[in-house]
Every structure is written in C-alpha cells, then in structure tokens.
Amino acid sequence: MLYRIEIGPRPDLADIQGQSTARAIKSALGVEVKAVWQLKIFTVDGLEEGEVRRLVDEGIWHDPILQVASITPLPLRTPKPDWFVEVGFRPGVTDNEARTARDTAALVLERDREGIHVYTAVQYQFVSADTPLTLETVKGIAEDQLCNGLIQRYRIKSAAEWEAEPGFAPQAAKVTGAASSQVDIIELSAMDDSRLMEMSRANTWALNLTEMKAIRDHFADEDEAKRRAALDLPANPTDLEMEVMAQTWSEHCKHKIFASKVAYENKETGRKENIDNLYKTCIRDTTARIREQLGDEDFCRSVFKDNAGVIAFSDEWDACIKVETHNSPSALDPYGGALTGIVGVNRDPMGTGMGANLLCNTDVFCFASPFYDKELPPRLLHPRRVFEGVRCGVEHGGNKSGIPTVNGSIVFDERYLGKPLVYCGTVGMLPARLKNGQPGWKKKAEVNDCIVMVGGRIGKDGIHGATFSSEELNENSPATAVQIGDPITQRKMYDFILRARDMGLYHAITDNGAGGLSSSVGEMAEDTGGCVLDISLAPLKYDGLRPWEILVSEAQERMTLAVPKEHVTFFCKMAKEMDVEATVLGHFTDSGFFEVRYGDRVVGSIGMDFMHDGVPQLSLKAAWERPEHKDVALDDASVEQGNFLKAMLGRLNICSKEYVIRQYDHEVKGGSVIKPLCGVERDAPADAGVLRPVLTSEMGLVVSHGICPRYSDYDTYWMMANAMDEAIRNAVCVGGNPDFMAGVDNFCWCDPVESERTPDGQYKMAQLVRACKALQHFSLAYGVPCISGKDSMKNDYMNAGIKISIPPTVLFSVIGVINNVVATQTSDFKKKGQAIYMFGATRRELGGSEAALELGLSGGMIPTVDAQTALPRYRAIHGLMGQRAISACHDCSDGGLAVALAEMCIGGRLGCDIDLDLVPVCGAPMSLTELLYSESASRMIVTVRPDITPILDVLGQWQICRRIGTVTDDGVMTVRTGSSTVISEKVDDLARAFKKTLGW
C-alpha cells in the first residue's frame, strides 16, 4: 500500500523555499504571486502504517525543530492557496533524495532496503496577488519554471477541488515491465542505401552511409558467417551488435572528424595541402616533439591514452586532469545534464592509472543571455532556466561529493541558445608508486581477470548518450539520453576503490561513461585481445531492459575493473561491507573477439580489430576565405568615460559571477590557496586557482583556463592562440612556472561536414584546421604539451526550419606545478604607494572586444599573439614572484586595461593614479578609449614596493615593461593623460556596477 508523508515548514516560521520560488517565478516569467507555500512529499511503498508513522514521529525524514510532517494533508497556511501544483519524477528517472530516504528508513526500521520503494515530489501552493491566477497561468508556471516535462510530471488542483477532496492521491513513479531476453536480427543484407540510412536515423545510431555499408559488408563475409553460425548467431547482426558498433564508431568516441583526411585550401594564399588526421599531426605529434625536446626534464607521465592526462608532481605523487563537455544532455535537462557532467568527469581521474584521489573541480559554462526576451524556438528552454539548472547541477555534484570547485568562468553569446556548453573538469592525484612498486599511472588487464562492475545499477537513463551527442539537437532527440547523477553512491564507490587500489586487489580500472559496459569492457579488452561478458548478471534498477539496453546504458556511478580471480571473492566481500555493489560479469580473454552472452546464449560476437579499427576514415574538404570586417573606431567624444567604465563592468562577460561562485564549495579538503574570489572583501576575480594537494608540503598546483569564442568570427587561428595565451598568463599571474605547464584542449564546434543542412561545411572545417594549426604552433612556441583533450562536434540546433550554431569554441585548460605556494600572488591592490607596472604592449586590436560590442560595433582587428616576446615576459614575472618582489598581478583580457585596473581596485578597495601617456603602445595610433579597452594579448599589470622599482626599470630596457602609476588610498580610480583627468570614479561605485548585473 502507498503512503504519503507531507513535510513543510512550521507554521510559525517563514517558508524560505517558497519565497525563493516566488522570486524565481517573478524573475523568469514576470508572473506576480502573493505567496508560495512549498512542501516536500515522500510516497512510500513496502511499509506498514505503523512503520510510516514511526518515520514521522521520530523525525527520520524531516527536522522537527524547523519542520512539521504528517501522513495526511497538512493544514493550509494563511493566506489560503488558490492553486496547488505537485511535481514529481517520471518513472525510471533517478531520484537521489528518494534513494537516501529509503536507505535511512531501512536502517532505522531494520528492514531490507530492497523491499522499500520511495518516491519524492514537491508541492507548490499558490496564493494569487491582485490579479487572480488562472488555470492557464498556473499551467504556464508549472511547464515553464517548475517542471521539465522530459523527466518530470505534474498535477494541478484548484482551491475548490482541494476543498472537495483535500490532498493528492498517492502516486508512485514505478517502472513496470518484465525481464526481457529479446534479441532482434537487423537484416542489413537486404537493405539498400536509403533503408540503411533510415535505420541509422530511426535508431539514433548516428552512422553515415559509408559506415553502415562497411558493417553490412563485414557481416556478409562468408568466413564471418561461418564463424557466427558456430556460435548459433545469424549472419546478419543482432540489435545488440549494431548498438555496440554505433557506440564504438560514434563521433563522441572515435573523433572521426579529427581523424579524417582533410583536403585544405587557403584561398588567401592559394596554398593547398592534404592533412591526414588533425589529432595525430597537430596534437599528438606536437606533444611528442615537446617531450623529446624536454629530454630528462620531461614531466609528462601518461598522455592521450587514459581517461586523464598525467604529469609529475613530486617524488611521491603525480597529478592528472580531465575536462569533458556535457552539452546535449544539458540542453534537454540542465540540472541532470550538468550533474551528470561533473560526477561523470570525476570518474575519469578515478579510472586513470590505478585510480586517482580527487583533488578539485573546474567548470566553464557558455549560455545565451539570461535576460533573453524573444520568442523561444521549439523545444528550447529559456537561457535563465538553463543557467540555473546547470549551476545547481554542478553545485550538487561537486559539493555533495566533497570536492572543491576552484576555477571557472561563464561566457555569454546568443548563439549558445541552441546548445549551451557545459565544460566540467577534475584534477586528481596518483601515487607515484604503489606498494608493489608499480607506477600509479600504469594499468593493464590480464587474460582471465574477472570483469567486475561496481557502483550503481543499470537503467534506461543514458541510453544512446554517445550517439545522441554525435548529432545536432532536434525534435527527435531521445529523452533516454539524459541521466541524473548520484554523488552519494559515487562517493561510496570512490572510497571503496581507493582502499582496493592500496591493497592491490585489481589490475586495471576504467569508468562506465559514454556507451556504458560496451565501451568500458570493450576498451579494457584491448589489453588482452578479447572478453566474454554475461549481461544477464548485471544488476538492474528495474525489469524491462532488453540485452542491448543493458549493454549500452550510461546509467551513472559505475566503474569496470579487471580483478584477478584470486582476489575477486575478497574484493566483492569488502565492497559489500562498504555498501558498494560489485558484480562479476565475465572475464577477459585473448580470443580476439568481444563476446556478449545473455545467460547461456551468445547474443553478440564482434572481432576486436573490426570493432575498434574498422571504422572508415572520413574524407572532408576545407576551404578558408577570410571573412571581411570593416575597421571600427572607438571615438572619445562618443562616450563619457566614467559611465562607460561602469557599463563595461556590468557587461555579462565581465561582471561579477559571485552569485554562482558562492554556491560552490572551494574550501573543502582545506587545500585551496588561491580561491576563485580574492581581495579584502573576497569579491574580486582571481586569475587562476592554486591548491596545496599535500598539506604537509608547500608544493602546489595551479589550474587556469582561457576561452575566447568571440574571435572565431574573425579567425579561429587567433581565437585558439588567444585562448592558450590567456590560460598560460593566468597561471603565471598567480605564480605558475611557464616552463612547467601542461594543457588540455576541449573543442566544441558546429557541424563542419558539408551537407544540404550545412552548406558552409567547408568553411567551418577550415576553421577547425586553422584552430588545430594554432594549437600546434603555440604549444611548440610556449613549450606547453597537451596531455588530454576532447571534442564535441555537433553543437547545432535544428528544428522547425530554424538552425542555431554555436561559435567555434575551444576551452584551453592549464595545469602546472608551483614549488612554493607561499610565493603565489593575487590580483588585488595591497598597499598605498606601491608602483603599478604594465607588462606588454597595447595595440589597436578592437575586433570582437567587449567595448566594441557595448557600442554596437562589429569589425576591426582581433588580438594576435607573439609568443617569442611573451614567454620571456612570463619567465621574468615568474622570477620576480619567486623573489617575493610582486605584491599584485592581474592579466588584461575582457575589457582591457580599464577593466583590469578597476578589478584590482575593487579587490583591494584602494584607488590608483594612472598616467595613460606612460602605457606601452605599439603600431597604429589609438584614441584614449581604444587604449583603455583594447584587448591585446600577453599583457599583465603588476604592483611592487617602491624599493623594487629600480629593478623593474632596468627590466624595461629589454622587456616591454613600464611604470604607469601608483596605488592610492583615496578610494578613487583616477586615470589621466597630460593635464586632463579621463576617469575619476569611486571604487565603491565601480564595485556596485560590477556586482549589479548578476546580483540575484
């Protein structure tokens, strides 16, 4: 029998959650409500009434000090509601709160938790304002703000309906279905080209015609048919085998566009070239070349072959980093997509080498404006809702896992309306040597090792995630591609894995990410040359999954391990003691085949060589023709400088993100040295994060990033160069050593394959080529090897004849080692009288600048990067930091010199006196406004004590370095030229302008 428990705030206390919901409805929808009363609903099955009453009486699921609970509808608050809406999950959707409630009840009642089922919902009770709420308005509130129809459902009652029958009837979000062993045959041999493509689209395989024909031809081979007949398999592939091939050959997993043959033509120069595999030529081989140049000083441990890249940190520890994107799921369900993104990337370091200790998270989001006020295209959520959902998902994933978020940013552009970009990264620490002497970053499954899955159970959530993310978002995008992560289950699994690692209980480990067991077991089987996997043994969340669904489900919180037979019994016993589910699903072989069984029946058998290496190489064309952009001028007469500075500080891409940052825990673990916010009021932006991984050591890690999508409209070569330079100089600003840094490249692109739907595919492919060439050139120029990366190549929205493509976007992340965290520095001004120096020259580079956009201008020259002069500058600053000569350091990026100075003033709540005539300039003459807001690369502002100034003045003889002003204590930012004052603004006023835009 179903029982409901309603929980709400005590009548004498304010309903804080209800007030927050009312504000959100007003802000997002413009609907005024007088009050919202909010209740939490638990529906429970499998308990007796007395047990349910005990849960209420003993306050097991609520806080009796602040809340009241009842198994009957709670008395209505005053003023009484006019409408009632109850929102709960759809059947099969992960409900973390319900799982925790179930486990708690089982513990208290001493019951087997498998016999208890709990479902949660939220009830909203609306009190109308002056204008009575109508049913249509309430439906709009439910659908546009409270309920994501993809994963949730809602019920509505009016006050009259409530009075006639108080409360809602108990409702269980229970999946009903019987166990299924059904395996279908896909008759590829009888299909023509159109039918092949129809099958690919209908099943979300995301395979092109050449790939479908390659699979058809492989299974039509006479020898292959005989081999399969011996296994009692048909000549045509099973549905399970097709799903395995689609996942393995997906763009998400195989990176087919990066691996393609590209015929590239530069129409500017007339040069043509053929490129065989952009990844290998521009990224992998470049890193190999840098490592060769480093020789004995090579600090890379493992690059491009594991779940994360690994570098040396100390004699006892290595560090690893991985950054992923979770764009497509976040477009459909921002909360679930982002939560899965952060807990998913946590598993990458967990599955790197023999398993890493998790150190910190990073996150970078790209959204359309949260103030978007136009009609939304079909199936898209409002950017404010996406923003809030993503923020909340990453918050819950990181905070509840006990991992600090130390670095990130948010980028706004209207073209992210179709698909937001959600970059999530995790840094981990690996033992340099395990107890058996084996390097912590090495792993290898062995023949006859048991295949063991640990962690969560398998459901339909996440099916087709890999193939779905290989396509554009459209009206047929599958709901099952969305998962909701469970950080509590994952945390228990993580603690267990670290203990098992230190006890030497397994040979290899990887995560169940895209493609689920198909991917994790398939990849690990490459170590040995084959496997036998029995998916009938896999633990399921509920019945009703077919064999192929079990195999490719991307249900979260799962890892796959290769456990020696002699350890497997103890391994599973220890897992049970730590409340972690561990299941033996098969073993690794050297047969040469990926064999899948369902009980005694073979339901799939694919050759390892064909599965992993049989995908046909794409042949693509790329043609570069530079887009035309007129020059732009920022006329001094057109702006009042003080007001313009405050307007610039309020721009979405510049303004304070404190609202978001404060909701992330950046202190947990106690190793955060430089946090996301700095200064006397802790409200100024830091350039990068610095951590002390080992609290008994003063060695540190720096984590930074660069991202400049606006420049893609002009030239993706310089977009990439600027992103790399920004990441490197941000790291240098806090004390990073420019000669001990490694990079992670994350490409997010609009579809670059020419087709009827993408007629400009050759240009977009040329943009990709140019970005890769810049990555190659500047990795070599800075000596920064890429150790990991990822690409997401189909970030387009297509529906109802509307196409929205993101601007080509690359996030370049940097990780580096700092020998002494005491010698790090923040961006805020520290003390009156300290000298302000400008490193680097300002050029008339206004293309894509925030100032030009603020004035409604498009065009001009974008910043270029001169690594030959920048690298010595970064080395000089690093040397000065090591001598504790620098008291503040900040980079000039979005908003240029004026914004950088304002941020330093805000951080220190100190003023400055700047002489623009002393700012180093180069090239064409500039107006004062252009000098203040040009976004030229490789520039930094530093402050030093007066007694250090002679050293910097000497440095200026061989490096672009000039004193431009002094820190003051008058609380005013003053900028002069000659005898004229250009800007004179109170720092407190600047701080208010900086915080106002997103001060929600």
PDB file of C-alpha atoms in Angstrom, residues 604-755:
ATOM      1  CA  GLY A 604      26.855 -10.842 -29.842  1.00  0.00           C
ATOM      2  CA  SER A 605      30.354 -11.563 -31.091  1.00  0.00           C
ATOM      3  CA  ILE A 606      32.419  -8.921 -32.866  1.00  0.00           C
ATOM      4  CA  GLY A 607      36.064  -9.063 -33.877  1.00  0.00           C
ATOM      5  CA  MET A 608      38.149  -6.695 -31.759  1.00  0.00           C
ATOM      6  CA  ASP A 609      40.033  -5.406 -34.804  1.00  0.00           C
ATOM      7  CA  PHE A 610      36.869  -4.546 -36.711  1.00  0.00           C
ATOM      8  CA  MET A 611      35.174  -3.104 -33.640  1.00  0.00           C
ATOM      9  CA  HIS A 612      37.986  -0.698 -32.812  1.00  0.00           C
ATOM     10  CA  ASP A 613      39.839  -0.156 -36.083  1.00  0.00           C
ATOM     11  CA  GLY A 614      37.310  -0.886 -38.803  1.00  0.00           C
ATOM     12  CA  VAL A 615      35.603   2.493 -38.975  1.00  0.00           C
ATOM     13  CA  PRO A 616      36.095   4.029 -42.449  1.00  0.00           C
ATOM     14  CA  GLN A 617      38.129   7.230 -42.441  1.00  0.00           C
ATOM     15  CA  LEU A 618      36.179  10.305 -43.459  1.00  0.00           C
ATOM     16  CA  SER A 619      37.408  12.431 -46.347  1.00  0.00           C
ATOM     17  CA  LEU A 620      36.475  16.084 -45.883  1.00  0.00           C
ATOM     18  CA  LYS A 621      37.078  19.336 -47.694  1.00  0.00           C
ATOM     19  CA  ALA A 622      38.077  22.586 -46.040  1.00  0.00           C
ATOM     20  CA  ALA A 623      38.282  25.980 -47.718  1.00  0.00           C
ATOM     21  CA  TRP A 624      39.486  29.085 -45.875  1.00  0.00           C
ATOM     22  CA  GLU A 625      38.469  32.503 -47.073  1.00  0.00           C
ATOM     23  CA  ARG A 626      38.907  35.284 -44.549  1.00  0.00           C
ATOM     24  CA  PRO A 627      35.608  36.994 -43.721  1.00  0.00           C
ATOM     25  CA  GLU A 628      35.515  40.707 -44.450  1.00  0.00           C
ATOM     26  CA  HIS A 629      35.389  43.043 -41.462  1.00  0.00           C
ATOM     27  CA  LYS A 630      35.466  46.799 -41.651  1.00  0.00           C
ATOM     28  CA  ASP A 631      37.591  48.828 -39.292  1.00  0.00           C
ATOM     29  CA  VAL A 632      35.937  50.231 -36.181  1.00  0.00           C
ATOM     30  CA  ALA A 633      36.828  53.287 -34.156  1.00  0.00           C
ATOM     31  CA  LEU A 634      36.067  53.983 -30.505  1.00  0.00           C
ATOM     32  CA  ASP A 635      35.663  57.742 -30.567  1.00  0.00           C
ATOM     33  CA  ASP A 636      36.438  59.534 -27.297  1.00  0.00           C
ATOM     34  CA  ALA A 637      33.689  62.075 -27.967  1.00  0.00           C
ATOM     35  CA  SER A 638      31.034  59.346 -28.104  1.00  0.00           C
ATOM     36  CA  VAL A 639      31.489  58.127 -24.512  1.00  0.00           C
ATOM     37  CA  GLU A 640      31.588  59.620 -21.041  1.00  0.00           C
ATOM     38  CA  GLN A 641      34.492  57.617 -19.657  1.00  0.00           C
ATOM     39  CA  GLY A 642      33.298  57.156 -16.085  1.00  0.00           C
ATOM     40  CA  ASN A 643      29.851  55.937 -17.054  1.00  0.00           C
ATOM     41  CA  PHE A 644      31.281  53.834 -19.854  1.00  0.00           C
ATOM     42  CA  LEU A 645      33.625  52.066 -17.430  1.00  0.00           C
ATOM     43  CA  LYS A 646      30.698  51.237 -15.150  1.00  0.00           C
ATOM     44  CA  ALA A 647      28.709  49.973 -18.134  1.00  0.00           C
ATOM     45  CA  MET A 648      31.652  47.796 -19.133  1.00  0.00           C
ATOM     46  CA  LEU A 649      31.938  46.370 -15.628  1.00  0.00           C
ATOM     47  CA  GLY A 650      28.271  45.408 -15.840  1.00  0.00           C
ATOM     48  CA  ARG A 651      28.550  43.523 -19.136  1.00  0.00           C
ATOM     49  CA  LEU A 652      27.649  39.850 -18.839  1.00  0.00           C
ATOM     50  CA  ASN A 653      31.091  38.650 -19.922  1.00  0.00           C
ATOM     51  CA  ILE A 654      32.857  40.932 -17.430  1.00  0.00           C
ATOM     52  CA  CYS A 655      30.557  41.363 -14.447  1.00  0.00           C
ATOM     53  CA  SER A 656      30.963  39.582 -11.118  1.00  0.00           C
ATOM     54  CA  LYS A 657      29.982  35.901 -11.056  1.00  0.00           C
ATOM     55  CA  GLU A 658      29.973  35.920  -7.240  1.00  0.00           C
ATOM     56  CA  TYR A 659      26.338  34.766  -7.232  1.00  0.00           C
ATOM     57  CA  VAL A 660      27.456  31.460  -8.791  1.00  0.00           C
ATOM     58  CA  ILE A 661      30.846  31.138  -7.100  1.00  0.00           C
ATOM     59  CA  ARG A 662      29.433  31.472  -3.577  1.00  0.00           C
ATOM     60  CA  GLN A 663      27.253  28.420  -4.104  1.00  0.00           C
ATOM     61  CA  TYR A 664      30.245  26.202  -4.836  1.00  0.00           C
ATOM     62  CA  ASP A 665      32.409  24.888  -2.029  1.00  0.00           C
ATOM     63  CA  HIS A 666      36.007  25.880  -2.735  1.00  0.00           C
ATOM     64  CA  GLU A 667      37.325  25.271   0.796  1.00  0.00           C
ATOM     65  CA  VAL A 668      36.529  21.585   1.395  1.00  0.00           C
ATOM     66  CA  LYS A 669      39.682  19.466   1.868  1.00  0.00           C
ATOM     67  CA  GLY A 670      41.494  22.577   3.159  1.00  0.00           C
ATOM     68  CA  GLY A 671      43.979  22.752   0.284  1.00  0.00           C
ATOM     69  CA  SER A 672      42.745  25.844  -1.571  1.00  0.00           C
ATOM     70  CA  VAL A 673      45.456  28.512  -1.536  1.00  0.00           C
ATOM     71  CA  ILE A 674      44.120  30.982  -4.121  1.00  0.00           C
ATOM     72  CA  LYS A 675      40.360  30.777  -4.384  1.00  0.00           C
ATOM     73  CA  PRO A 676      38.008  31.991  -7.144  1.00  0.00           C
ATOM     74  CA  LEU A 677      37.459  35.316  -5.330  1.00  0.00           C
ATOM     75  CA  CYS A 678      40.151  37.391  -3.671  1.00  0.00           C
ATOM     76  CA  GLY A 679      40.704  40.799  -2.053  1.00  0.00           C
ATOM     77  CA  VAL A 680      39.780  42.393   1.236  1.00  0.00           C
ATOM     78  CA  GLU A 681      36.059  41.735   0.676  1.00  0.00           C
ATOM     79  CA  ARG A 682      36.645  38.462  -1.198  1.00  0.00           C
ATOM     80  CA  ASP A 683      34.717  39.777  -4.195  1.00  0.00           C
ATOM     81  CA  ALA A 684      37.349  40.382  -6.884  1.00  0.00           C
ATOM     82  CA  PRO A 685      38.107  37.763  -9.546  1.00  0.00           C
ATOM     83  CA  ALA A 686      41.227  35.635  -9.190  1.00  0.00           C
ATOM     84  CA  ASP A 687      43.159  34.790 -12.352  1.00  0.00           C
ATOM     85  CA  ALA A 688      43.579  31.095 -11.524  1.00  0.00           C
ATOM     86  CA  GLY A 689      43.209  28.568  -8.737  1.00  0.00           C
ATOM     87  CA  VAL A 690      46.115  27.334  -6.624  1.00  0.00           C
ATOM     88  CA  LEU A 691      45.931  24.247  -4.437  1.00  0.00           C
ATOM     89  CA  ARG A 692      48.220  22.512  -1.986  1.00  0.00           C
ATOM     90  CA  PRO A 693      47.484  18.831  -2.656  1.00  0.00           C
ATOM     91  CA  VAL A 694      49.696  17.528   0.157  1.00  0.00           C
ATOM     92  CA  LEU A 695      49.079  19.618   3.266  1.00  0.00           C
ATOM     93  CA  THR A 696      52.462  18.702   4.760  1.00  0.00           C
ATOM     94  CA  SER A 697      54.249  20.135   1.701  1.00  0.00           C
ATOM     95  CA  GLU A 698      54.460  23.679   0.331  1.00  0.00           C
ATOM     96  CA  MET A 699      54.326  22.450  -3.268  1.00  0.00           C
ATOM     97  CA  GLY A 700      51.222  23.465  -5.166  1.00  0.00           C
ATOM     98  CA  LEU A 701      49.250  23.002  -8.350  1.00  0.00           C
ATOM     99  CA  VAL A 702      47.924  25.857 -10.462  1.00  0.00           C
ATOM    100  CA  VAL A 703      44.760  25.394 -12.534  1.00  0.00           C
ATOM    101  CA  SER A 704      43.723  28.003 -15.112  1.00  0.00           C
ATOM    102  CA  HIS A 705      41.954  28.313 -18.441  1.00  0.00           C
ATOM    103  CA  GLY A 706      41.403  30.505 -21.475  1.00  0.00           C
ATOM    104  CA  ILE A 707      38.355  30.780 -23.752  1.00  0.00           C
ATOM    105  CA  CYS A 708      37.771  33.403 -26.471  1.00  0.00           C
ATOM    106  CA  PRO A 709      34.881  32.366 -28.765  1.00  0.00           C
ATOM    107  CA  ARG A 710      34.183  35.920 -29.964  1.00  0.00           C
ATOM    108  CA  TYR A 711      37.350  35.859 -32.042  1.00  0.00           C
ATOM    109  CA  SER A 712      36.097  32.871 -34.050  1.00  0.00           C
ATOM    110  CA  ASP A 713      34.012  35.267 -36.130  1.00  0.00           C
ATOM    111  CA  TYR A 714      37.274  36.716 -37.418  1.00  0.00           C
ATOM    112  CA  ASP A 715      39.837  33.895 -37.433  1.00  0.00           C
ATOM    113  CA  THR A 716      39.878  30.698 -35.387  1.00  0.00           C
ATOM    114  CA  TYR A 717      43.679  30.614 -35.620  1.00  0.00           C
ATOM    115  CA  TRP A 718      43.912  33.667 -33.382  1.00  0.00           C
ATOM    116  CA  MET A 719      40.945  32.511 -31.316  1.00  0.00           C
ATOM    117  CA  MET A 720      42.947  29.439 -30.338  1.00  0.00           C
ATOM    118  CA  ALA A 721      46.167  31.413 -29.867  1.00  0.00           C
ATOM    119  CA  ASN A 722      44.425  33.877 -27.554  1.00  0.00           C
ATOM    120  CA  ALA A 723      42.779  31.110 -25.519  1.00  0.00           C
ATOM    121  CA  MET A 724      46.155  29.425 -24.997  1.00  0.00           C
ATOM    122  CA  ASP A 725      47.899  32.683 -24.140  1.00  0.00           C
ATOM    123  CA  GLU A 726      45.136  33.626 -21.706  1.00  0.00           C
ATOM    124  CA  ALA A 727      45.359  30.283 -19.889  1.00  0.00           C
ATOM    125  CA  ILE A 728      49.150  30.454 -19.630  1.00  0.00           C
ATOM    126  CA  ARG A 729      49.316  34.075 -18.460  1.00  0.00           C
ATOM    127  CA  ASN A 730      46.505  33.483 -15.948  1.00  0.00           C
ATOM    128  CA  ALA A 731      48.612  30.710 -14.444  1.00  0.00           C
ATOM    129  CA  VAL A 732      51.681  32.949 -14.428  1.00  0.00           C
ATOM    130  CA  CYS A 733      49.694  35.714 -12.700  1.00  0.00           C
ATOM    131  CA  VAL A 734      49.272  33.564  -9.583  1.00  0.00           C
ATOM    132  CA  GLY A 735      52.802  32.153  -9.537  1.00  0.00           C
ATOM    133  CA  GLY A 736      52.778  29.361 -12.121  1.00  0.00           C
ATOM    134  CA  ASN A 737      56.053  28.411 -13.771  1.00  0.00           C
ATOM    135  CA  PRO A 738      55.709  28.905 -17.556  1.00  0.00           C
ATOM    136  CA  ASP A 739      58.276  26.130 -18.071  1.00  0.00           C
ATOM    137  CA  PHE A 740      56.259  23.542 -16.103  1.00  0.00           C
ATOM    138  CA  MET A 741      52.773  23.644 -17.569  1.00  0.00           C
ATOM    139  CA  ALA A 742      50.638  21.157 -19.463  1.00  0.00           C
ATOM    140  CA  GLY A 743      47.488  21.828 -21.447  1.00  0.00           C
ATOM    141  CA  VAL A 744      44.082  20.266 -22.051  1.00  0.00           C
ATOM    142  CA  ASP A 745      42.230  21.169 -25.257  1.00  0.00           C
ATOM    143  CA  ASN A 746      38.445  20.938 -25.438  1.00  0.00           C
ATOM    144  CA  PHE A 747      36.973  21.716 -28.856  1.00  0.00           C
ATOM    145  CA  CYS A 748      33.265  22.464 -29.229  1.00  0.00           C
ATOM    146  CA  TRP A 749      32.322  23.006 -32.863  1.00  0.00           C
ATOM    147  CA  CYS A 750      29.319  23.439 -35.057  1.00  0.00           C
ATOM    148  CA  ASP A 751      28.935  20.699 -37.665  1.00  0.00           C
ATOM    149  CA  PRO A 752      31.883  21.079 -40.101  1.00  0.00           C
ATOM    150  CA  VAL A 753      30.769  18.385 -42.570  1.00  0.00           C
ATOM    151  CA  GLU A 754      29.377  19.866 -45.783  1.00  0.00           C
ATOM    152  CA  SER A 755      25.827  18.741 -46.452  1.00  0.00           C
TER     153      SER A 755
END
